[in-house]
Amino acid sequence: MSATIVEKIFSRKCGKEIRAGEVVMAPLDGAMIHDITGPLAIQKFYEMGGKKVFDPKRIIMLFDHQIPADSIEAANNHVYMRKFAFEQDIHNYDINEGVCHQVTIEKGRAAPGEIVVGADSHTCMYGATGAFATGIGSTDMGFALKFGALYFKVPETIRAEVSGKFPRRVGAKDLILAIAHDIGADGATYKAIEFTGKIVRKLDMAGRMTLCNMAIEMGGKAGIVAPDKITWEYMKGRRKMKPFELDSDPDATFAEKRSYDVSDLEPQVAVPHNVDTGVPVSKVAGTHVDQVFIGSCTNGRFEDLKEAAEVLGKKKFSPKIRTIIIPASRDEYLKTLKAGLIEKFVKAGALVEAPCCGPCMGGAFGLIAPGEVSLSTSNRNFKGRQGSTDGKVYLCSPATAAASAITGEITDPREV
Amino acid sequence: MAAKKSIPVRKIAPESGPVAKNARTWKFGDNIDTDAIIPGRFLTINNPDELAKHAFEGTRDEYAKKVKPGDVIVGGRNFGCGSSREHAPLALVGGGVKVVVARSFARIFFRNSINVGVLPVVCPDADKIADGAAIRLDIKEGFIEADNKKYAIEPVPEFMQGIIDAGGLVEYAKGLKETPACTR
Ligand code: SF4
């Protein structure tokens, strides 16, 4: 019987045919908790009568939102979580590795065909590996930690097929902003979005992660890319697994099929205060910015920083604005460092921080004042997301961010 | 006689009961995100009462000061979109809010709400309900009454009912020895 990739994942795990719409208590291959939602999850685990977690080896803990601790409360939360990790024998990456989603994938904690949950909405990013991964709240995570299973309504799938050829300086972020604009902020609620087609097959893992990361911005339960040679190559050294076939059958039942051709796609910018507001950069070019942030789980990988560096060339970042660059993880940081890009960024006038969420969540540092404008490669531009509710956040690609950081206003990366 | 749409909600709002008497509404628009419900800088707080002091800060500042137990939040489409932070429904719980009515909900918020004891009620006509309206909920009969007008509400998905009946996921989990994996 034909099935979508998501239906196949649930069917494989449960050893029986499962279709979208069914509710199952599915076994989990992995779970991730971080410093913001982790303390509550642990509290709930205990309230549920939890004593030992289901399997310490399948749980990953790390701190990324407020590191190094930016307040006594944050420090306290870290202490609480460290103690839990120690007592339960859970591997705690603490403050050392970077943004949770990047680290989870890098460390091989999500793999093709697996079911993984994270106490963070952008957990859907792990779908780039061909896993079914979804963000959950802390109480659900408490349950997951205790039982190693969680009830799911198996989602229907929206199949987004992408063809054409990316124009120069246009990439995965522009594509996903365009898709979000097309599908809308709640157009994929309760559904999975499967990215496929010639363009997706050619995309590197970094680009696939950018796509899947933002499935939640359309309300999606998961984003997913069927594993292929690129995926299995990436998994090497991270997981001992034999490659296997996993893809939607062409005649599977999809909620919808949508197709996109990127050949004429312009760099996209999502304007305040919603993510589905993407417009071509030409519509907002010239808008003054006060702060540019290049980083986050959406676009903080080496490939993103390399693109920013290429746009920068021999130029300098505008001294009139703040340019903050944060690699998403220690691995990405090291790659960027070895390529000489950190030095380049610092010399060009950027503030380069150690791997963490940075200004993305507006919780720790890099907040904006009332009336200020932030241009960011992250995934959310909600009112107040990066500081004052009277500030504005625009979202764009690393190339557009770099171009704009040079001029101090929103700028088409093809024009610098 | 036509069969009534019955929505058996029992223990989710044990203090006030499922019917919020003399409650008023706090009306919000479409796409109210969890950053608006509780901004990121307050997420080090885990206590509902403390969180409630900052609910809707910067979005609707008088809310935290004036919200009363039993009040009902009314939203438009896609209420609670964005982050998975359970601090959002907890910030509502801290203010004594037990019910959120909206045209539609974002997935994680919907589930988190039920898990922590806030009932998300889908009402296709939520837009017609005024801010500050006197609101009465009759979940059993499947309607809400705001300023003397009745609006139909949708039943909660069946599989969530067990959790609602238990009074939230913590209570539900306490009663479980193990989870029979892959049961439906
Ligand atoms: S980088 Fe931003 S979106 Fe990603 S996990 Fe951190 S706060 Fe969340």
Coordinates of C-alpha atoms and ligand atoms in Angstrom, one line a residue:
Chain A
M1 CA 0.0 0.0 0.0
S2 CA 1.5 3.4 -0.9
A3 CA 2.4 5.7 1.8
T4 CA 4.1 9.0 2.6
I5 CA 7.5 9.1 4.1
V6 CA 6.0 10.1 7.5
E7 CA 3.5 7.2 7.4
K8 CA 6.4 4.8 6.5
I9 CA 8.4 6.0 9.5
F10 CA 5.6 5.4 11.9
S11 CA 4.8 2.0 10.2
R12 CA 8.4 0.9 10.4
K13 CA 8.7 1.8 14.1
C14 CA 5.5 0.1 15.0
G15 CA 5.8 -2.9 12.7
K16 CA 2.4 -2.4 11.2
E17 CA 0.7 -0.2 8.6
I18 CA -0.1 3.2 10.0
R19 CA -1.7 6.0 8.1
A20 CA -2.2 9.7 8.6
G21 CA -4.9 10.6 11.0
E22 CA -4.3 7.6 13.2
V23 CA -3.3 8.3 16.8
V24 CA -0.4 6.1 18.1
M25 CA 1.7 5.9 21.2
A26 CA 5.0 5.8 19.3
P27 CA 8.4 4.8 20.7
L28 CA 11.0 7.5 20.6
D29 CA 14.6 7.2 19.3
G30 CA 15.7 10.5 20.9
A31 CA 14.8 13.4 23.0
M32 CA 16.5 16.8 23.4
I33 CA 16.1 19.3 26.2
H34 CA 17.7 22.8 26.6
D35 CA 18.1 25.4 29.3
I36 CA 14.8 27.2 28.7
T37 CA 12.3 24.4 28.5
G38 CA 14.4 21.7 30.3
P39 CA 13.8 22.8 33.9
L40 CA 10.1 22.6 33.5
A41 CA 10.3 19.2 31.7
I42 CA 12.4 17.8 34.5
Q43 CA 9.9 19.2 37.1
K44 CA 7.1 17.5 35.2
F45 CA 9.0 14.2 35.0
Y46 CA 9.2 14.2 38.8
E47 CA 5.6 15.3 39.2
M48 CA 4.6 12.3 37.1
G49 CA 6.4 10.1 39.6
G50 CA 9.4 9.7 37.3
K51 CA 12.5 8.1 38.9
K52 CA 14.7 6.9 36.1
V53 CA 14.5 8.2 32.6
F54 CA 13.6 5.7 29.9
D55 CA 17.1 5.5 28.4
P56 CA 19.8 8.0 29.2
K57 CA 21.6 7.2 26.0
R58 CA 18.8 8.5 23.9
I59 CA 18.5 11.8 25.7
I60 CA 20.6 14.8 24.9
M61 CA 20.9 17.9 27.1
L62 CA 22.6 21.2 26.4
F63 CA 22.4 24.9 27.2
D64 CA 22.3 27.5 24.4
H65 CA 19.6 30.1 25.0
Q66 CA 21.2 31.9 28.0
I67 CA 24.9 31.1 28.0
P68 CA 27.1 31.8 29.7
A69 CA 24.4 32.3 32.3
D70 CA 23.2 35.8 31.9
S71 CA 21.3 36.0 35.2
I72 CA 21.2 34.3 38.5
E73 CA 17.9 32.7 37.5
A74 CA 19.5 31.2 34.4
A75 CA 22.5 30.0 36.4
N76 CA 20.2 28.3 38.8
N77 CA 18.3 26.6 36.0
H78 CA 21.6 25.4 34.6
V79 CA 22.6 24.0 38.1
Y80 CA 19.2 22.2 38.3
M81 CA 19.7 20.6 34.9
R82 CA 23.3 19.6 35.5
K83 CA 22.3 17.8 38.6
F84 CA 19.6 15.9 36.7
A85 CA 22.0 15.0 34.0
F86 CA 24.5 13.7 36.6
E87 CA 22.0 11.7 38.5
Q88 CA 20.4 10.2 35.4
D89 CA 23.6 9.6 33.5
I90 CA 22.5 11.8 30.6
H91 CA 25.1 13.3 28.4
N92 CA 25.2 17.0 29.0
Y93 CA 26.9 19.1 26.4
D94 CA 26.4 22.1 28.8
I95 CA 27.4 25.5 27.4
N96 CA 30.1 24.1 25.2
E97 CA 28.6 23.0 21.9
G98 CA 26.1 25.6 20.6
V99 CA 22.6 25.8 19.4
C100 CA 20.5 22.7 20.4
H101 CA 19.2 21.7 16.9
Q102 CA 22.5 22.1 15.1
V103 CA 24.3 20.1 17.9
T104 CA 21.6 17.3 17.9
I105 CA 22.1 16.7 14.2
E106 CA 25.9 17.1 14.3
K107 CA 26.2 14.5 17.1
G108 CA 24.2 12.0 15.1
R109 CA 21.3 12.1 17.5
A110 CA 18.7 12.2 14.7
A111 CA 18.9 9.8 11.7
P112 CA 16.8 8.6 8.8
G113 CA 13.7 6.9 9.8
E114 CA 13.8 7.8 13.5
I115 CA 11.3 9.5 15.6
V116 CA 12.9 12.3 17.7
V117 CA 11.3 14.9 19.9
G118 CA 12.7 18.1 21.3
A119 CA 11.4 20.6 23.8
D120 CA 11.7 23.4 21.3
S121 CA 9.6 24.2 18.3
H122 CA 12.4 24.2 15.8
T123 CA 13.1 20.5 16.4
C124 CA 11.4 20.0 13.0
M125 CA 14.9 20.8 11.6
Y126 CA 16.0 17.2 12.2
G127 CA 13.8 16.3 9.3
A128 CA 16.7 17.3 7.1
T129 CA 18.2 13.9 8.0
G130 CA 15.1 12.0 7.1
A131 CA 13.9 11.7 10.7
F132 CA 10.4 12.5 11.8
A133 CA 11.1 15.2 14.4
T134 CA 8.8 17.5 16.2
G135 CA 8.8 20.1 18.9
I136 CA 6.9 19.5 22.1
G137 CA 6.1 21.3 25.3
S138 CA 7.7 20.6 28.7
T139 CA 4.9 18.4 30.1
D140 CA 5.0 16.2 27.0
M141 CA 8.7 16.1 27.4
G142 CA 8.4 15.0 31.0
F143 CA 6.2 12.2 29.8
A144 CA 8.7 11.4 27.0
L145 CA 11.6 11.3 29.5
K146 CA 9.7 8.9 31.7
F147 CA 8.2 6.5 29.2
G148 CA 10.3 6.9 26.0
A149 CA 7.1 7.1 24.1
L150 CA 4.6 9.8 23.2
Y151 CA 1.2 9.8 21.6
F152 CA 1.1 11.3 18.1
K153 CA -1.6 12.0 15.6
V154 CA 0.3 10.9 12.5
P155 CA 0.2 14.0 10.2
E156 CA -0.8 14.3 6.6
T157 CA 1.9 15.6 4.3
I158 CA 2.1 18.6 2.1
R159 CA 4.5 17.8 -0.7
A160 CA 6.6 20.8 -1.8
E161 CA 8.4 20.1 -5.0
V162 CA 11.1 22.5 -6.0
S163 CA 12.5 22.8 -9.4
G164 CA 14.6 25.2 -11.5
K165 CA 18.0 26.7 -10.8
F166 CA 18.8 29.1 -8.0
P167 CA 19.9 32.5 -9.4
R168 CA 23.2 33.9 -8.0
R169 CA 23.0 34.9 -4.3
V170 CA 19.6 33.2 -3.9
G171 CA 19.3 30.1 -1.8
A172 CA 17.5 27.9 0.7
K173 CA 16.5 30.8 3.0
D174 CA 14.9 32.8 0.2
L175 CA 13.1 29.6 -0.9
I176 CA 11.7 28.8 2.5
L177 CA 10.6 32.5 3.1
A178 CA 8.8 32.3 -0.3
I179 CA 7.2 29.0 0.6
A180 CA 6.1 30.3 4.0
H181 CA 4.5 33.3 2.2
D182 CA 2.7 30.9 -0.1
I183 CA 1.5 28.4 2.5
G184 CA 0.9 31.0 5.3
A185 CA 1.6 31.1 9.0
D186 CA -1.0 28.4 9.7
G187 CA -1.3 26.7 6.3
A188 CA 0.5 23.6 7.5
T189 CA -1.0 23.3 11.0
Y190 CA -1.0 19.6 12.0
K191 CA 0.8 18.6 8.8
A192 CA 4.2 17.6 7.8
I193 CA 5.9 19.4 4.9
E194 CA 8.0 17.2 2.7
F195 CA 10.6 19.0 0.5
T196 CA 11.4 17.3 -2.7
G197 CA 12.4 17.9 -6.3
K198 CA 15.5 18.5 -8.2
I199 CA 16.6 21.6 -6.2
V200 CA 16.2 19.8 -2.9
R201 CA 18.1 16.8 -4.1
K202 CA 21.0 19.1 -5.0
L203 CA 20.9 21.1 -1.7
D204 CA 23.6 20.3 0.9
M205 CA 22.6 19.4 4.4
A206 CA 23.0 23.0 5.6
G207 CA 20.3 24.1 3.1
R208 CA 18.0 21.2 3.9
M209 CA 18.3 22.2 7.6
T210 CA 17.3 25.7 6.8
L211 CA 14.2 24.5 4.9
C212 CA 13.1 22.0 7.6
N213 CA 13.8 24.4 10.4
M214 CA 11.1 26.8 9.3
A215 CA 8.3 24.2 8.8
I216 CA 7.0 25.3 12.2
E217 CA 6.6 28.8 10.9
M218 CA 3.7 27.5 8.8
G219 CA 2.3 25.6 11.8
G220 CA 3.9 22.4 10.5
K221 CA 4.4 19.4 12.8
A222 CA 7.5 18.4 10.9
G223 CA 9.6 19.2 7.9
I224 CA 11.3 16.3 6.1
V225 CA 13.6 15.5 3.2
A226 CA 13.9 11.9 2.1
P227 CA 17.3 10.6 2.8
D228 CA 19.6 10.2 -0.3
K229 CA 23.4 10.0 -1.0
I230 CA 24.0 13.4 0.5
T231 CA 22.2 12.4 3.7
W232 CA 24.0 9.1 4.1
E233 CA 27.3 10.8 3.4
Y234 CA 26.5 13.2 6.2
M235 CA 25.6 10.4 8.6
K236 CA 29.0 8.7 8.1
G237 CA 31.0 9.0 11.3
R238 CA 28.0 10.2 13.1
R239 CA 26.0 7.0 13.2
K240 CA 26.7 3.4 12.3
M241 CA 23.8 2.7 9.9
K242 CA 23.5 0.9 6.7
P243 CA 21.8 3.1 4.1
F244 CA 18.2 2.1 3.3
E245 CA 15.4 3.3 1.0
L246 CA 13.0 5.7 2.5
D247 CA 10.8 8.0 0.4
S248 CA 7.2 8.8 -0.2
D249 CA 5.5 6.6 -2.9
P250 CA 4.5 8.8 -5.8
D251 CA 0.9 7.7 -5.5
A252 CA 0.7 8.2 -1.7
T253 CA -2.1 10.3 -0.4
F254 CA -0.9 13.8 0.2
A255 CA -2.9 16.6 1.8
E256 CA -1.7 18.8 -1.0
K257 CA 1.0 19.0 -3.6
R258 CA 2.7 22.4 -4.3
S259 CA 5.4 23.1 -6.8
Y260 CA 7.9 25.9 -6.9
D261 CA 10.4 27.0 -9.5
V262 CA 13.3 29.0 -8.1
S263 CA 14.7 30.2 -11.4
D264 CA 13.2 33.7 -11.1
L265 CA 13.2 33.8 -7.3
E266 CA 14.5 37.1 -5.9
P267 CA 16.2 37.3 -2.5
Q268 CA 13.3 37.4 0.0
V269 CA 12.7 39.5 3.1
A270 CA 10.0 38.8 5.7
V271 CA 8.7 42.1 7.0
P272 CA 7.5 42.7 10.6
H273 CA 5.7 41.1 12.5
N274 CA 5.0 37.8 10.9
V275 CA 7.1 35.2 9.1
D276 CA 4.7 34.7 6.2
T277 CA 5.2 38.2 4.9
G278 CA 8.1 37.5 2.5
V279 CA 8.6 40.1 -0.2
P280 CA 11.3 40.5 -2.8
V281 CA 14.2 42.5 -1.4
S282 CA 13.7 45.2 -3.9
K283 CA 10.4 46.1 -2.2
V284 CA 12.1 47.0 1.1
A285 CA 15.6 48.0 -0.1
G286 CA 16.8 51.2 1.5
T287 CA 15.1 50.4 4.9
H288 CA 17.4 51.6 7.6
V289 CA 18.7 48.9 10.0
D290 CA 20.3 49.3 13.4
Q291 CA 21.5 45.7 14.0
V292 CA 22.3 42.8 11.7
F293 CA 22.4 39.3 13.1
I294 CA 23.9 36.4 11.2
G295 CA 23.5 33.2 13.0
S296 CA 20.8 30.9 14.7
C297 CA 19.8 27.4 14.0
T298 CA 18.3 28.6 10.7
N299 CA 21.4 30.1 9.2
G300 CA 24.4 29.8 11.5
R301 CA 26.3 27.1 9.7
F302 CA 29.7 27.4 7.9
E303 CA 28.0 27.4 4.5
D304 CA 25.9 30.5 5.6
L305 CA 28.9 32.3 7.1
K306 CA 30.9 31.5 3.9
E307 CA 28.2 33.0 1.8
A308 CA 28.2 36.1 4.0
A309 CA 32.0 36.4 3.7
E310 CA 31.7 36.1 -0.1
V311 CA 29.3 39.0 -0.2
L312 CA 31.5 41.0 2.2
G313 CA 34.5 40.5 0.0
K314 CA 37.1 43.1 0.9
K315 CA 34.5 45.6 2.2
K316 CA 33.8 46.6 5.7
F317 CA 30.6 46.4 7.7
S318 CA 29.0 49.8 8.3
P319 CA 30.3 51.4 11.5
K320 CA 26.9 53.1 11.9
I321 CA 25.2 49.8 12.8
R322 CA 26.0 46.7 14.9
T323 CA 26.8 43.5 13.1
I324 CA 26.6 40.4 15.2
I325 CA 27.8 37.1 13.9
I326 CA 27.4 33.8 15.8
P327 CA 28.3 30.4 14.4
A328 CA 25.6 27.8 15.4
S329 CA 27.9 25.3 17.0
R330 CA 31.4 24.6 18.0
D331 CA 32.0 22.5 14.9
E332 CA 30.7 25.3 12.6
Y333 CA 32.8 27.8 14.6
L334 CA 35.9 25.8 14.1
K335 CA 35.3 25.4 10.4
T336 CA 34.7 29.1 10.1
L337 CA 37.8 29.9 12.1
K338 CA 40.0 27.5 10.1
A339 CA 38.8 29.1 6.8
G340 CA 40.0 32.5 8.2
L341 CA 36.5 33.9 8.2
I342 CA 36.3 34.8 11.8
E343 CA 39.3 37.1 11.4
K344 CA 37.8 38.5 8.3
F345 CA 34.5 39.3 10.1
V346 CA 36.2 40.8 13.1
K347 CA 38.5 43.0 10.9
A348 CA 35.4 44.1 9.0
G349 CA 33.9 45.4 12.2
A350 CA 31.6 42.6 13.3
L351 CA 31.1 41.4 16.8
V352 CA 31.6 37.6 16.7
E353 CA 30.3 35.6 19.6
A354 CA 30.8 32.1 20.7
P355 CA 28.1 29.5 19.6
C356 CA 24.7 30.1 21.2
C357 CA 21.2 31.4 20.2
G358 CA 22.3 35.0 20.7
P359 CA 19.8 37.7 19.8
C360 CA 17.4 35.2 18.1
M361 CA 15.2 34.8 21.1
G362 CA 15.6 38.2 22.7
G363 CA 16.3 36.5 26.0
A364 CA 20.0 37.0 26.6
F365 CA 21.9 39.7 24.8
G366 CA 21.7 41.7 21.6
L367 CA 18.2 43.0 22.3
I368 CA 16.9 46.0 20.4
A369 CA 15.5 49.3 21.8
P370 CA 12.1 50.8 21.0
G371 CA 12.1 52.2 17.5
E372 CA 15.1 50.1 16.4
V373 CA 15.3 47.8 13.4
S374 CA 17.0 44.4 13.4
L375 CA 17.7 42.4 10.2
S376 CA 18.2 38.8 11.1
T377 CA 19.0 35.5 9.5
S378 CA 16.9 33.7 12.2
N379 CA 13.4 32.4 11.8
R380 CA 11.0 34.6 13.7
N381 CA 10.2 38.3 13.5
F382 CA 7.3 38.4 16.0
K383 CA 6.7 41.7 17.9
G384 CA 9.2 41.8 20.7
R385 CA 11.0 38.7 19.6
Q386 CA 14.4 40.4 19.7
G387 CA 13.7 42.9 22.5
S388 CA 11.3 45.9 22.5
T389 CA 7.8 45.3 21.2
D390 CA 8.2 48.8 19.7
G391 CA 11.2 47.5 17.6
K392 CA 11.0 45.8 14.3
V393 CA 12.6 42.5 13.0
Y394 CA 13.1 41.7 9.3
L395 CA 14.2 38.2 8.3
C396 CA 16.5 37.4 5.3
S397 CA 19.3 35.1 4.0
P398 CA 22.9 35.4 5.1
A399 CA 23.8 37.0 1.8
T400 CA 21.2 39.7 2.2
A401 CA 22.2 40.2 5.8
A402 CA 25.8 40.7 4.8
A403 CA 25.0 43.1 2.0
S404 CA 22.8 45.1 4.3
A405 CA 25.4 45.1 7.1
I406 CA 27.9 46.8 4.6
T407 CA 25.5 49.6 3.6
G408 CA 23.5 50.0 6.9
E409 CA 20.2 49.5 5.0
I410 CA 18.4 46.6 3.5
T411 CA 20.3 45.8 0.4
D412 CA 20.0 43.4 -2.5
P413 CA 23.0 41.0 -2.2
R414 CA 23.3 40.9 -6.0
E415 CA 24.2 44.6 -6.0
V416 CA 27.2 44.9 -3.7
Chain B
M1 CA -35.1 15.7 18.6
A2 CA -31.7 16.3 17.1
A3 CA -28.8 14.9 19.0
K4 CA -26.9 17.4 21.0
K5 CA -23.2 17.8 20.4
S6 CA -21.9 16.7 23.8
I7 CA -18.4 17.6 24.9
P8 CA -17.7 15.9 28.2
V9 CA -15.1 18.0 29.9
R10 CA -14.7 17.2 33.5
K11 CA -11.7 17.9 35.5
I12 CA -9.6 20.3 33.5
A13 CA -10.8 23.4 35.4
P14 CA -11.4 21.8 38.8
E15 CA -11.5 25.1 40.8
S16 CA -13.9 27.0 38.7
G17 CA -15.6 24.2 36.9
P18 CA -15.9 24.2 33.1
V19 CA -18.4 27.0 33.2
A20 CA -16.7 30.4 33.9
K21 CA -19.3 32.4 35.7
N22 CA -19.3 36.2 35.5
A23 CA -16.1 36.1 33.5
R24 CA -15.1 38.7 31.0
T25 CA -13.2 38.3 27.8
W26 CA -9.8 39.6 26.8
K27 CA -9.9 39.8 23.0
F28 CA -6.8 39.4 20.8
G29 CA -6.4 39.2 17.0
D30 CA -5.0 36.6 14.6
N31 CA -1.5 34.9 15.0
I32 CA -1.0 35.8 18.6
D33 CA 2.4 34.2 19.2
T34 CA 3.9 32.8 22.3
D35 CA 6.4 35.7 22.4
A36 CA 3.4 38.0 22.8
I37 CA 1.9 35.8 25.5
I38 CA 5.2 35.7 27.5
P39 CA 8.3 37.4 26.1
G40 CA 11.5 35.5 25.9
R41 CA 13.3 37.4 28.7
F42 CA 11.0 36.0 31.3
L43 CA 11.6 32.3 30.5
T44 CA 13.9 31.8 33.4
I45 CA 10.8 31.9 35.5
N46 CA 9.0 28.6 35.9
N47 CA 6.3 29.6 38.5
P48 CA 2.9 30.3 37.0
D49 CA 2.1 33.1 39.4
E50 CA 5.3 34.9 38.6
L51 CA 4.9 34.3 34.9
A52 CA 1.4 35.8 35.1
K53 CA 2.8 39.1 36.2
H54 CA 4.4 39.4 32.7
A55 CA 1.7 37.9 30.6
F56 CA 1.1 39.9 27.4
E57 CA 3.8 42.5 28.6
G58 CA 4.4 44.9 25.8
T59 CA 1.4 43.6 23.9
R60 CA -1.4 44.5 26.3
D61 CA 0.1 45.9 29.5
E62 CA -3.1 46.3 31.5
Y63 CA -3.9 42.6 31.2
A64 CA -1.5 41.4 33.9
K65 CA -2.9 43.9 36.4
K66 CA -6.6 43.4 35.7
V67 CA -7.1 39.8 34.7
K68 CA -9.3 37.9 37.2
P69 CA -9.7 34.2 37.8
G70 CA -12.2 32.8 35.4
D71 CA -11.6 35.3 32.7
V72 CA -11.4 34.0 29.2
I73 CA -8.9 34.8 26.4
V74 CA -10.4 35.2 23.0
G75 CA -8.2 35.0 19.9
G76 CA -8.5 34.8 16.2
R77 CA -6.7 32.4 13.9
N78 CA -3.6 30.5 14.8
F79 CA -3.6 31.4 18.5
G80 CA -0.3 30.5 20.3
C81 CA 1.9 30.1 17.2
G82 CA 5.6 30.1 17.5
S83 CA 7.7 28.7 20.3
S84 CA 7.0 25.5 22.2
R85 CA 7.4 27.3 25.6
E86 CA 4.9 25.9 28.0
H87 CA 5.5 29.1 29.9
A88 CA 2.8 30.6 27.7
P89 CA -0.2 28.6 28.9
L90 CA 1.3 28.6 32.4
A91 CA 1.3 32.4 32.4
L92 CA -2.4 32.2 31.7
V93 CA -2.9 29.6 34.4
G94 CA -1.2 31.9 36.9
G95 CA -3.7 34.6 36.1
G96 CA -6.6 32.2 36.8
V97 CA -7.4 31.7 33.1
K98 CA -8.7 28.3 32.4
V99 CA -10.2 28.7 29.0
V100 CA -8.9 30.2 25.7
V101 CA -11.4 30.5 22.9
A102 CA -10.1 31.0 19.3
R103 CA -11.0 30.4 15.7
S104 CA -8.0 28.1 15.5
F105 CA -4.9 27.2 17.5
A106 CA -1.3 26.4 16.8
R107 CA -0.5 22.8 17.4
I108 CA 2.0 22.9 20.2
F109 CA 0.1 25.5 22.2
F110 CA -3.1 23.5 21.8
R111 CA -1.4 20.4 23.2
N112 CA 0.5 22.3 25.9
S113 CA -2.6 24.0 27.1
I114 CA -4.5 20.7 27.6
N115 CA -1.4 19.3 29.3
V116 CA -1.2 22.0 31.9
G117 CA -4.9 22.5 32.4
V118 CA -6.1 25.2 30.1
L119 CA -8.9 24.3 27.8
P120 CA -8.5 25.5 24.2
V121 CA -11.9 25.9 22.7
V122 CA -12.3 26.2 19.0
C123 CA -15.1 28.6 18.0
P124 CA -15.4 29.4 14.3
D125 CA -17.2 32.7 15.3
A126 CA -14.6 33.8 17.9
D127 CA -14.1 37.0 15.8
K128 CA -17.7 38.1 16.7
I129 CA -17.0 38.1 20.4
A130 CA -16.3 41.5 21.8
D131 CA -13.5 42.5 24.2
G132 CA -14.8 42.7 27.7
A133 CA -17.9 40.7 26.9
A134 CA -19.6 38.8 29.7
I135 CA -18.9 35.2 28.7
R136 CA -20.4 31.9 29.8
L137 CA -19.3 28.6 28.6
D138 CA -21.4 25.6 28.3
I139 CA -19.0 22.9 27.2
K140 CA -21.4 20.1 27.7
E141 CA -24.0 21.6 25.4
G142 CA -21.3 22.8 23.0
F143 CA -21.7 26.5 23.0
I144 CA -20.5 29.7 24.4
E145 CA -22.6 32.7 25.3
A146 CA -21.0 36.1 25.0
D147 CA -23.1 39.3 25.7
N148 CA -26.2 37.1 25.4
K149 CA -25.4 35.7 21.9
K150 CA -24.7 32.0 21.5
Y151 CA -21.9 30.6 19.4
A152 CA -21.2 26.9 18.6
I153 CA -17.9 25.4 19.7
E154 CA -16.1 22.3 18.3
P155 CA -15.5 19.2 20.4
V156 CA -12.0 18.5 21.6
P157 CA -10.2 15.7 19.6
E158 CA -11.2 12.4 21.0
F159 CA -7.7 11.2 21.9
M160 CA -7.1 14.3 24.0
Q161 CA -10.2 13.6 26.1
G162 CA -8.5 11.0 28.3
I163 CA -6.0 13.7 29.3
I164 CA -8.6 16.3 29.9
D165 CA -10.6 13.8 32.0
A166 CA -7.6 13.1 34.1
G167 CA -7.0 16.8 34.7
G168 CA -3.9 17.2 32.6
L169 CA -1.0 15.1 31.4
V170 CA 0.8 14.9 34.8
E171 CA -2.3 13.3 36.4
Y172 CA -2.8 11.1 33.4
A173 CA 0.8 9.9 33.6
K174 CA 0.6 9.1 37.3
G175 CA -2.0 6.5 36.5
L176 CA 0.1 4.8 33.9
K177 CA 2.5 2.0 34.7
E178 CA 3.8 1.8 31.2
T179 CA 2.9 2.9 27.8
P180 CA 1.9 0.1 25.5
A181 CA 3.9 1.2 22.5
C182 CA 2.2 1.5 19.2
T183 CA -1.2 1.1 20.6
R184 CA -3.8 3.2 18.9
Ligands
SF4_1 S1 18.7 29.9 17.5 FE1 16.7 30.9 17.9 S2 15.2 29.5 16.9 FE2 17.1 28.4 17.1 S3 16.9 27.3 19.1 FE3 17.9 29.2 19.5 S4 16.3 30.7 20.1 FE4 15.3 28.9 19.1

